Coordinates of C-alpha atoms in Angstrom, one line a residue:
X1 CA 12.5 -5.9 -9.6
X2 CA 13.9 -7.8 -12.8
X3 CA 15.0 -4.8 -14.1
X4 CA 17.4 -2.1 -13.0
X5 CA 16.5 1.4 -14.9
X6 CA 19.3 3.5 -15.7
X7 CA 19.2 6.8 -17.3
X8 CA 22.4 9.1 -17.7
X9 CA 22.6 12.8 -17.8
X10 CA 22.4 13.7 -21.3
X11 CA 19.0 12.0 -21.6
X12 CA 17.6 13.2 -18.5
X13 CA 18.6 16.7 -20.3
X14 CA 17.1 16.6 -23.3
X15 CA 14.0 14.6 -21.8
X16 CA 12.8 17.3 -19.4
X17 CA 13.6 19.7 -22.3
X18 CA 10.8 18.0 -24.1
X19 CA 13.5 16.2 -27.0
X20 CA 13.1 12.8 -26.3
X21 CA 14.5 12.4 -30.1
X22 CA 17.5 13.4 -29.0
X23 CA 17.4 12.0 -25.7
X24 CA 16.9 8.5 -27.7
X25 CA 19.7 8.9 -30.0
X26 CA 22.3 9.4 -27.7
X27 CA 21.0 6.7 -25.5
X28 CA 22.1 4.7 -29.4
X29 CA 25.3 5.9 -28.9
X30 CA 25.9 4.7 -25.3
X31 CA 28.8 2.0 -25.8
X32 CA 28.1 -2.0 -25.5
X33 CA 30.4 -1.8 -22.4
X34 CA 27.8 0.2 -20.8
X35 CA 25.0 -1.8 -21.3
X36 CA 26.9 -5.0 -19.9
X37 CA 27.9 -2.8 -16.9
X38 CA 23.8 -2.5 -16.4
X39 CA 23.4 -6.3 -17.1
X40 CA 25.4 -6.8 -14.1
X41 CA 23.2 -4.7 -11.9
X42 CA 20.8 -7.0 -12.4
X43 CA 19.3 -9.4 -9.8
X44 CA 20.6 -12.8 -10.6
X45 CA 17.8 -15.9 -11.2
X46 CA 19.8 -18.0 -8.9
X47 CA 19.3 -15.8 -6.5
X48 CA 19.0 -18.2 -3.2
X49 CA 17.5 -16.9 0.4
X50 CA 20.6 -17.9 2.2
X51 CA 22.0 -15.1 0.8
X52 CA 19.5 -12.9 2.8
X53 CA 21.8 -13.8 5.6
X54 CA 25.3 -13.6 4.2
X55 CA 24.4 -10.1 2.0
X56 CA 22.5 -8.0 4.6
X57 CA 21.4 -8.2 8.3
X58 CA 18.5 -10.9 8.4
X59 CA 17.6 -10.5 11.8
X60 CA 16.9 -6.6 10.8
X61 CA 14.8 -8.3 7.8
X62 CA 12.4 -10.3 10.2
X63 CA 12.3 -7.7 12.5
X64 CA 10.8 -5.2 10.0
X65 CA 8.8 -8.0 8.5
X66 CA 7.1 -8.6 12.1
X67 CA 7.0 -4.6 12.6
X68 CA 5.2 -4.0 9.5
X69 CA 2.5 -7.2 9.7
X70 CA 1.3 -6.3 13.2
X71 CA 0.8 -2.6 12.1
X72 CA -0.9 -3.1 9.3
X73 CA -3.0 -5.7 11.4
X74 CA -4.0 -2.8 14.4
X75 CA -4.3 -0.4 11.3
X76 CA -7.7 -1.8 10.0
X77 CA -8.8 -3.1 13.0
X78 CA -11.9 -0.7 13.8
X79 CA -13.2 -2.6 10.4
X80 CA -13.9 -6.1 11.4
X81 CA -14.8 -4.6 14.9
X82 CA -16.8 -1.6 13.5
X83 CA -20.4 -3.4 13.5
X84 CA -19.8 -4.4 16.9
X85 CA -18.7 -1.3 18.1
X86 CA -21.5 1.0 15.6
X87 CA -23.9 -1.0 17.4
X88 CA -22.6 -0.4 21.0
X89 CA -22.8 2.9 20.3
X90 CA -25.6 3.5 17.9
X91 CA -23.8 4.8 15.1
X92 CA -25.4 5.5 11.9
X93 CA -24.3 4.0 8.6
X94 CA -22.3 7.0 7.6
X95 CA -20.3 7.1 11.1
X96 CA -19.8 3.7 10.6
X97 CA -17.9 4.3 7.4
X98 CA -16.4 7.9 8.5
X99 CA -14.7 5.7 12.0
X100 CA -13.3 2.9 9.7
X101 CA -11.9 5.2 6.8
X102 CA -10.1 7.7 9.4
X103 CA -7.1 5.2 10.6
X104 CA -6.3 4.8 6.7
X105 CA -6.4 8.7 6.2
X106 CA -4.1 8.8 9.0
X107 CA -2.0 6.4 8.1
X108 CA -1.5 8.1 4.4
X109 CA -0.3 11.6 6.0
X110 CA 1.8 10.1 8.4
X111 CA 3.5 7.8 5.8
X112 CA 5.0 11.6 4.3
X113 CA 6.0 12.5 8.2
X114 CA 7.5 9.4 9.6
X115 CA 9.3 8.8 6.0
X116 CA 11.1 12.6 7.1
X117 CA 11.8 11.0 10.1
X118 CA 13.5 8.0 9.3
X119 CA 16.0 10.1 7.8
X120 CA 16.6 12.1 10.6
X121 CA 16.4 10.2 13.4
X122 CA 16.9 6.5 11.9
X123 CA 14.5 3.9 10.7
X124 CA 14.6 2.1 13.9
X125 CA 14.4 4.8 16.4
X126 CA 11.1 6.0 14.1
X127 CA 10.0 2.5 14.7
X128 CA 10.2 2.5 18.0
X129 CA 8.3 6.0 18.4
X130 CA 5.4 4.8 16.7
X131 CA 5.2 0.9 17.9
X132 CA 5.0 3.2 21.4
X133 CA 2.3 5.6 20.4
X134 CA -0.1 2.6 19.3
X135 CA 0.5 0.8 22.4
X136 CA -0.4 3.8 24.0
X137 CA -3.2 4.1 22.3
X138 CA -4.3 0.3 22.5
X139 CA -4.1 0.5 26.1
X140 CA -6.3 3.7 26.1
X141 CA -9.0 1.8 24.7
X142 CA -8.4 -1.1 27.0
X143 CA -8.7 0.4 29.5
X144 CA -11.2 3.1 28.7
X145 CA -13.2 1.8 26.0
X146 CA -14.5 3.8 22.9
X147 CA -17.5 6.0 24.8
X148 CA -18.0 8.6 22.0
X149 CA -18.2 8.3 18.1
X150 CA -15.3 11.1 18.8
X151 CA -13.3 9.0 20.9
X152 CA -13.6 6.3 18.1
X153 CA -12.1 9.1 15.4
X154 CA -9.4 9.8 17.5
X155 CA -8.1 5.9 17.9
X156 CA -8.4 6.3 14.0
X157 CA -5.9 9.2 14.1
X158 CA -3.5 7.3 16.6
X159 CA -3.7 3.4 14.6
X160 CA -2.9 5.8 11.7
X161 CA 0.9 5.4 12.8
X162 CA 0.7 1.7 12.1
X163 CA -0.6 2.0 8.5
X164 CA 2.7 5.0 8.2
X165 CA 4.8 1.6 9.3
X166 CA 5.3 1.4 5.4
X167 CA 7.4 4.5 5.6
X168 CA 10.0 2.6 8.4
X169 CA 9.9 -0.6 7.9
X170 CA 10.7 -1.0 4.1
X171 CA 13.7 1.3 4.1
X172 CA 15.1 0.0 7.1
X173 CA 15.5 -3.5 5.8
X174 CA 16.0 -2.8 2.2
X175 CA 19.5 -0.7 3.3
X176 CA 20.8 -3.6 4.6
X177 CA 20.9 -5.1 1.5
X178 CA 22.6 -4.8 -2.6
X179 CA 20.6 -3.4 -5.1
X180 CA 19.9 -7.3 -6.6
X181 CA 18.6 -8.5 -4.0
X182 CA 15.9 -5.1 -3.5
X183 CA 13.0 -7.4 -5.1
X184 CA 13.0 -9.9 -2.5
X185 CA 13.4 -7.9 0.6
X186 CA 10.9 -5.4 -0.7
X187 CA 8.7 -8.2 -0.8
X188 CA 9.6 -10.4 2.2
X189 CA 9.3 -7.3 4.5
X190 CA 6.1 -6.0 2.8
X191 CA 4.4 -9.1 2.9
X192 CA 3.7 -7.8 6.2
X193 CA 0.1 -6.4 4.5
X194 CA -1.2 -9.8 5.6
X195 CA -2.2 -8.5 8.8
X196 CA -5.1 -7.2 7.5
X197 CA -6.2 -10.4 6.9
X198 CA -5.4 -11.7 10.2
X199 CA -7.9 -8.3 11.6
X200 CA -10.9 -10.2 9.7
X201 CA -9.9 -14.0 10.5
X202 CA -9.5 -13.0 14.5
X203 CA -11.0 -9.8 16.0
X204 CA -14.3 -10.6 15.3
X205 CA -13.8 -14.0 16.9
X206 CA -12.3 -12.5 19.9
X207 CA -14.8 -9.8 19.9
X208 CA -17.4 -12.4 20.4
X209 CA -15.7 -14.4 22.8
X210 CA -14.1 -11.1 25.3
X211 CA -16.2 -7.9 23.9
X212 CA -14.7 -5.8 21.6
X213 CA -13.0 -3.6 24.1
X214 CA -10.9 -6.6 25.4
X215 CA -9.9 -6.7 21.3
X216 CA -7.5 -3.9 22.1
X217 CA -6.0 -5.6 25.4
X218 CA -5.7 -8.6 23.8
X219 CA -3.9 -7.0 20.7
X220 CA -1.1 -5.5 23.8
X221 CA 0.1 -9.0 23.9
X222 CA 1.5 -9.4 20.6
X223 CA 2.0 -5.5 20.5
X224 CA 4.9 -5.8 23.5
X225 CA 6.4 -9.2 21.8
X226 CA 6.9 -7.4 18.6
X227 CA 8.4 -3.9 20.0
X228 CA 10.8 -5.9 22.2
X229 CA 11.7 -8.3 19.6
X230 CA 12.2 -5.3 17.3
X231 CA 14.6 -3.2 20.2
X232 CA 16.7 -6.0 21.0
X233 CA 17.3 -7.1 17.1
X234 CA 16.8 -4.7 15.0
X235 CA 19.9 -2.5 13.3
X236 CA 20.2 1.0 11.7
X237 CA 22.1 -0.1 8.4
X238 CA 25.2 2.0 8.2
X239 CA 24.9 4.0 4.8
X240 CA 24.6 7.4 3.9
X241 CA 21.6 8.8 3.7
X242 CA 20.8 11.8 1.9
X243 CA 18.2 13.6 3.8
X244 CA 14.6 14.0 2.3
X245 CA 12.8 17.4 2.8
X246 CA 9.5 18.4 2.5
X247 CA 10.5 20.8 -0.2
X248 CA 11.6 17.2 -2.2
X249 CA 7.9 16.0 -2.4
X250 CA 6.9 19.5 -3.0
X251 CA 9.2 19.6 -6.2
X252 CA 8.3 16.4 -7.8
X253 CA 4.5 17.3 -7.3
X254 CA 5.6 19.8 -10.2
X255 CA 6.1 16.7 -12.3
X256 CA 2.4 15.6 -14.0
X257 CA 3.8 12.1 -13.9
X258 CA 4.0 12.3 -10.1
X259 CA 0.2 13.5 -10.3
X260 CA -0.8 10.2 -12.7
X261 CA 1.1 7.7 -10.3
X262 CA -0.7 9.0 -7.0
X263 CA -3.9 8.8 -9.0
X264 CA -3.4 5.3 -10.4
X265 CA -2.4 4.3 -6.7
X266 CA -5.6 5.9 -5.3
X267 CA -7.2 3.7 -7.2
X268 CA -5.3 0.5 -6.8
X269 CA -4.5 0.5 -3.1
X270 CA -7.1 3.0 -2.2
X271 CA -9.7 0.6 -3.5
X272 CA -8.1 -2.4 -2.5
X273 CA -7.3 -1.0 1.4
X274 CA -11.1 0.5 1.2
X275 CA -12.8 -2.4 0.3
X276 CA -10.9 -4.5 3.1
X277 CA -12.0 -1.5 5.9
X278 CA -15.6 -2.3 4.9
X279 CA -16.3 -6.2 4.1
X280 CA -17.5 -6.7 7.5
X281 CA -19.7 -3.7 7.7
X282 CA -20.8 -4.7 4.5
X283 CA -21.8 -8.7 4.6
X284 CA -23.5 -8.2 8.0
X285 CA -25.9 -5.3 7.2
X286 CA -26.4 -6.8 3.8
X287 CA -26.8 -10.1 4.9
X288 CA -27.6 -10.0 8.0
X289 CA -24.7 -12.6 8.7
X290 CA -22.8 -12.8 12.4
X291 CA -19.6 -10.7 12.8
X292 CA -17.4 -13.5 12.7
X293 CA -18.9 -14.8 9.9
X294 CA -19.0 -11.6 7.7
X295 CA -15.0 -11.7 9.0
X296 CA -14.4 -15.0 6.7
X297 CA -15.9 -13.7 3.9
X298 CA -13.5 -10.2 4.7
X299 CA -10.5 -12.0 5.5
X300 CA -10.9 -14.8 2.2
X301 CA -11.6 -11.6 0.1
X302 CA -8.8 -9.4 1.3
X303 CA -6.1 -12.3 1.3
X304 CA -6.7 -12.7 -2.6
X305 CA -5.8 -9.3 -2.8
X306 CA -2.8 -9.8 -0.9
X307 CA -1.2 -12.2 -2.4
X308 CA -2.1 -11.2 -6.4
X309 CA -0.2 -8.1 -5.8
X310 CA 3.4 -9.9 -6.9
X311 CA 1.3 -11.9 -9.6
X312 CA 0.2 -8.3 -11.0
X313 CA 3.8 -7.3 -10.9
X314 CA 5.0 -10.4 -12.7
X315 CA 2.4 -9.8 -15.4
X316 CA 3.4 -6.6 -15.9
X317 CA 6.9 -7.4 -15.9
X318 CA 5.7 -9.8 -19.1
X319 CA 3.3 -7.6 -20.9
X320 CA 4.3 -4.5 -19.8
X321 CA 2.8 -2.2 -16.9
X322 CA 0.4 0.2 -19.1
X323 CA -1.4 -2.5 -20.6
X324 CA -1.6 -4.8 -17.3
X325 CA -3.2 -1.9 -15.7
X326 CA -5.8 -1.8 -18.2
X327 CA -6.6 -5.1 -17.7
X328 CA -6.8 -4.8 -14.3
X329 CA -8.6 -1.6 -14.0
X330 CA -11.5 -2.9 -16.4
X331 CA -12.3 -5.7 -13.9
X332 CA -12.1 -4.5 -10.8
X333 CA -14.5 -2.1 -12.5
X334 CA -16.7 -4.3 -13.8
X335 CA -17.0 -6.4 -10.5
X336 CA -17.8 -2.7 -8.5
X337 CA -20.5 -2.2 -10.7
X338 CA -22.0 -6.1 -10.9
X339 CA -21.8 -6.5 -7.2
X340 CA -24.9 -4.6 -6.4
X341 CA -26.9 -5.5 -9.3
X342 CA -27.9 -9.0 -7.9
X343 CA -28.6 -9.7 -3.8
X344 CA -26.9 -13.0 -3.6
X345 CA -24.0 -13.7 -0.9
X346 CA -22.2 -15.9 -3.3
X347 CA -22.5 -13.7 -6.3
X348 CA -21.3 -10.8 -4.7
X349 CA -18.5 -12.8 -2.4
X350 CA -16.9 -13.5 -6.1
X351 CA -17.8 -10.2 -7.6
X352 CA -15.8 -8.7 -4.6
X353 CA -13.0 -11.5 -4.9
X354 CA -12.8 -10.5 -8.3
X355 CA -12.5 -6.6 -7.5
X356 CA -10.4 -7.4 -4.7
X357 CA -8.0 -9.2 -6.6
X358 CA -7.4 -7.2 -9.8
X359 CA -6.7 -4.2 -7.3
X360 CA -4.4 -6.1 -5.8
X361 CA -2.5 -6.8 -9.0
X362 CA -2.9 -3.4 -10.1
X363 CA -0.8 -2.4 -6.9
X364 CA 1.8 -4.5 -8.6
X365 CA 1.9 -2.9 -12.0
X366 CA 1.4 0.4 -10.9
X367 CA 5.1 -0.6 -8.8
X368 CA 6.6 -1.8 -11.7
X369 CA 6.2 1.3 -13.5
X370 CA 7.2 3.9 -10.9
X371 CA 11.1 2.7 -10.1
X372 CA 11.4 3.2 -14.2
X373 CA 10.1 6.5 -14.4
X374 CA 11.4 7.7 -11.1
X375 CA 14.2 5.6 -10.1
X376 CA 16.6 8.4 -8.9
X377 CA 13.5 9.6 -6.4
X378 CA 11.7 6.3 -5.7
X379 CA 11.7 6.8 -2.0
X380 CA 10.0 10.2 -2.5
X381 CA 7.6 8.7 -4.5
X382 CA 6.9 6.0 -3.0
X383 CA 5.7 8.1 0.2
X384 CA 3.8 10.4 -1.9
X385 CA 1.9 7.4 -3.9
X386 CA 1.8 5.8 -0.5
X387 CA -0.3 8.8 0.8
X388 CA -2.2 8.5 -2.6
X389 CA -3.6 5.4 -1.8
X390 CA -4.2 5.6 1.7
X391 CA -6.4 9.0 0.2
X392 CA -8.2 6.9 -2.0
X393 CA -9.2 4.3 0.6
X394 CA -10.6 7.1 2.9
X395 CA -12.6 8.5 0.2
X396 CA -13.9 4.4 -0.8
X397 CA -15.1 3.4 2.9
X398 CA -16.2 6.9 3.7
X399 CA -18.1 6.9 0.7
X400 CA -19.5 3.2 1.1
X401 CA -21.0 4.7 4.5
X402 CA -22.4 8.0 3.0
X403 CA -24.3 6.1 0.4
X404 CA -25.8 3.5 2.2
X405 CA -26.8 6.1 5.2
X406 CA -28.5 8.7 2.5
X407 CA -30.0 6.2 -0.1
X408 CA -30.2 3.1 2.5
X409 CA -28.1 1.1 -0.8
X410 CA -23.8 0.6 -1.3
X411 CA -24.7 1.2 -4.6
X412 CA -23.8 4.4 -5.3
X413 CA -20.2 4.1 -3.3
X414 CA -19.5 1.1 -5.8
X415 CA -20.5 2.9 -8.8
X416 CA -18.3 6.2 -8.8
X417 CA -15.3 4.4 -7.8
X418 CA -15.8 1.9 -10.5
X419 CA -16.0 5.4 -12.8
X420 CA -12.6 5.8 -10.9
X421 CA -11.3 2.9 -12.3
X422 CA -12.7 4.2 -16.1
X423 CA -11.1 7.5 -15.3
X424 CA -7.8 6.0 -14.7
X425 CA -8.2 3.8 -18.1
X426 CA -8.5 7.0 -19.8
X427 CA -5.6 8.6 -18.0
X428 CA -3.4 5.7 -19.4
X429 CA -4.7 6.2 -22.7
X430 CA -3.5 9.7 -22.6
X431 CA 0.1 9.0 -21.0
X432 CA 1.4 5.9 -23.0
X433 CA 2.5 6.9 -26.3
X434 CA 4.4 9.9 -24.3
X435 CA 5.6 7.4 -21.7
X436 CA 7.0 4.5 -24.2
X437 CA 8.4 7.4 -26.6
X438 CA 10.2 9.2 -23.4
X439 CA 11.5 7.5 -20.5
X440 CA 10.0 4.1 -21.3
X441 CA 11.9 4.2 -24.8
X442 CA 15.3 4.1 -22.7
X443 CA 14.5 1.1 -20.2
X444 CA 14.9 -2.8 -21.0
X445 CA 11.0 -3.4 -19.2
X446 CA 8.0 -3.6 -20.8
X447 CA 6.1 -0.3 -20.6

């Protein structure tokens, strides 16, 4: 992050006593010597990544990264193999969708309980425990395949503890490191959301080549590599901790700012990690097109979204977050609804680049915001609006399935989460004049 919020006391007093007046002219009164002490907190622009070594643990840094890219890759990965395996076992449109959407379900309530865990146990211990449970259940399918539309609803449930790798990996490297240096090891180690790119770009290729059952055999390989590489390397950072409860994401959920950040996020990551579940469902009943090829088309899709999600941060950081989100919102919007109007592949592989892409950046914005309004609980909150989205790409591939099993069209799935993406343009409307007069009104970022 550019900027470091700070907020003292008095105006976290008078603010949750609904007088941001007040809380506004004391922050007036707070002495130069103060602000300058903030300035320093800053993260400096020559800011080099040899410091990455001398400043923290960089082995711990790669580890996590590694962690957190395969997870995120065996996360999605009944996506680019769900036509091949909905046709295997004759699942209907609506299973198809209902067996891609659980694993990101999973992953969003498991996020809350491994995030628990870290601090009880440690983040690499937690790491450890659920690298294990996914080769366990890799191997299951390996070696037993996927008989059942239950048994595919289970491995949902268990890849579920690679999407909660969010909740490990991130903490574990960012302790390692000063609080100016938090914006680049947040995003080296969560660049990791790559993987899912890699899912579309491989396991329909392999799936092809081996069957889809040898998909999860194959995925063993790198599985081991990474858990070993992670045991031997990895380091529990030695800082205090203080311990979060459940009672601690019960208590901001009092907060109706907590409530508007897990919604915005529902919409941004939701639709984003949605979206990517169901490309190559999508292109290959739509189009008829091979699994591998309906994997391009998911992989070049997903991998805009990927990579915009710093540029949306770095807008908002310019314009501010409010009004970046707006922008956002509106396309991805817009794209939802054109991309059924007109049955072209190349018109709806850019209207879905286009959605894919402005969620992406919306993920972004939606992150610069939250460390200014929550700063003092942004681990908290970051597992709550991390179970958000993980809600809202449940409810986006499940509903992608519903629609085309009951009308035999997407259609309908696109449309309402486009309304989504209106609904959260109003909710902005009706939060920013109180947002930049309160809290916003006391930070140095654009709100």
């Amino acid at each position: 992050m550019k900027i470091i919020h700070a907020v003292d006391e008095n105006y976290e007093r008078h603010f949750k006593a609904g007088l941001p007046n007040v809380a506004r002219a004391e922050l007036k009164t707070r002495t130069p010597g103060a602000d300058h002490r903030v300035a320093q907190n800053q993260p400096s622009s020559n800011l080099k990544f040899s410091d990455l070594k001398s400043s923290g643990h960089w082995p711990t840094l790669l580890t996590a990264f590694l962690y957190f890219d395969f997870s995120f890759m065996v996360w999605t990965v009944l996506g680019p193999l769900g036509a091949q395996i909905g046709e295997a076992l004759h699942l209907a449109p609506e299973q198809k969708g209902f067996m891609v959407a659980v694993p990101i379900l999973s992953g969003a309530v498991l996020r809350i309980v491994l995030g628990l865990l870290v601090d009880r146990i440690g983040a690499k211990n937690t790491g450890i425990i659920a690298q294990l449970v996914v080769i366990a259940g890799l191997a299951c399918a390996y070696s037993f395949g996927l008989p059942t539309y239950q048994a595919t609803l289970l491995m949902g449930m268990v890849l579920g503890f690679g999407g909660a790798s969010f909740a490990v990996a991130l903490p574990q490297a960012g302790r390692w490191y000063p609080p100016n240096m938090q914006g680049v090891v947040m995003g080296l180690a969560g660049a990791g959301n790559i993987g899912v790119v890699l899912d579309s770009l491989f396991a329909p290729r392999l799936a092809v080549a081996y069957g889809w059952k040898t998909v999860f055999g194959l995925a063993l390989i790198p599985a081991v590599l990474v858990l070993v590489i992670y045991v031997l390397f990895s380091k529990e950072a030695k800082v205090e901790v203080k311990k979060k409860r459940l009672v601690d994401y019960m208590n901001l959920l009092k907060d109706k700012d907590a409530h508007w950040f897990c919604f915005y996020y529902t919409v941004s990551f939701g639709g984003f990690v949605g979206l990517a579940s169901s490309y190559v469902l999508y292109f290959k009943s739509e189009y008829g097109l091979s699994p591998v090829q309906a994997g391009d088309f998911a992989a070049l899709c997903t991998f805009v979204g990927a990579v915009l999600r710093p540029v949306g941060g770095a807008i908002a950081d310019r314009i501010g977050g409010i009004r970046s989100l707006y922008t956002f919102y509106a396309l991805a919007g817009l794209a939802l609804v054109a991309s059924p109007l007109l049955h072209v592949l190349n018109y709806n592989v850019a209207t879905f680049l286009l959605a894919s892409g402005a969620l992406g950046m919306a993920n972004g914005a939606v992150f610069q915001l939250l460390p200014q309004r929550f700063g003092k609980d942004i681990g908290v909150m970051t597992g709550l609006v991390g179970a958000g989205g993980g809600v809202g790409g449940f409810y986006l591939a499940s509903s992608l399935g519903l629609a085309k099993g009951y009308t035999g069209s997407y259609a309908a799935g696109f449309f309402i989460f486009a309304a989504l993406c209106l609904l959260a343009i109003c909710g902005l409307g009706l939060v920013k004049t109180r947002w930049r007069t309160t809290w916003g009104a006391v930070g140095n970022a654009r709100i």
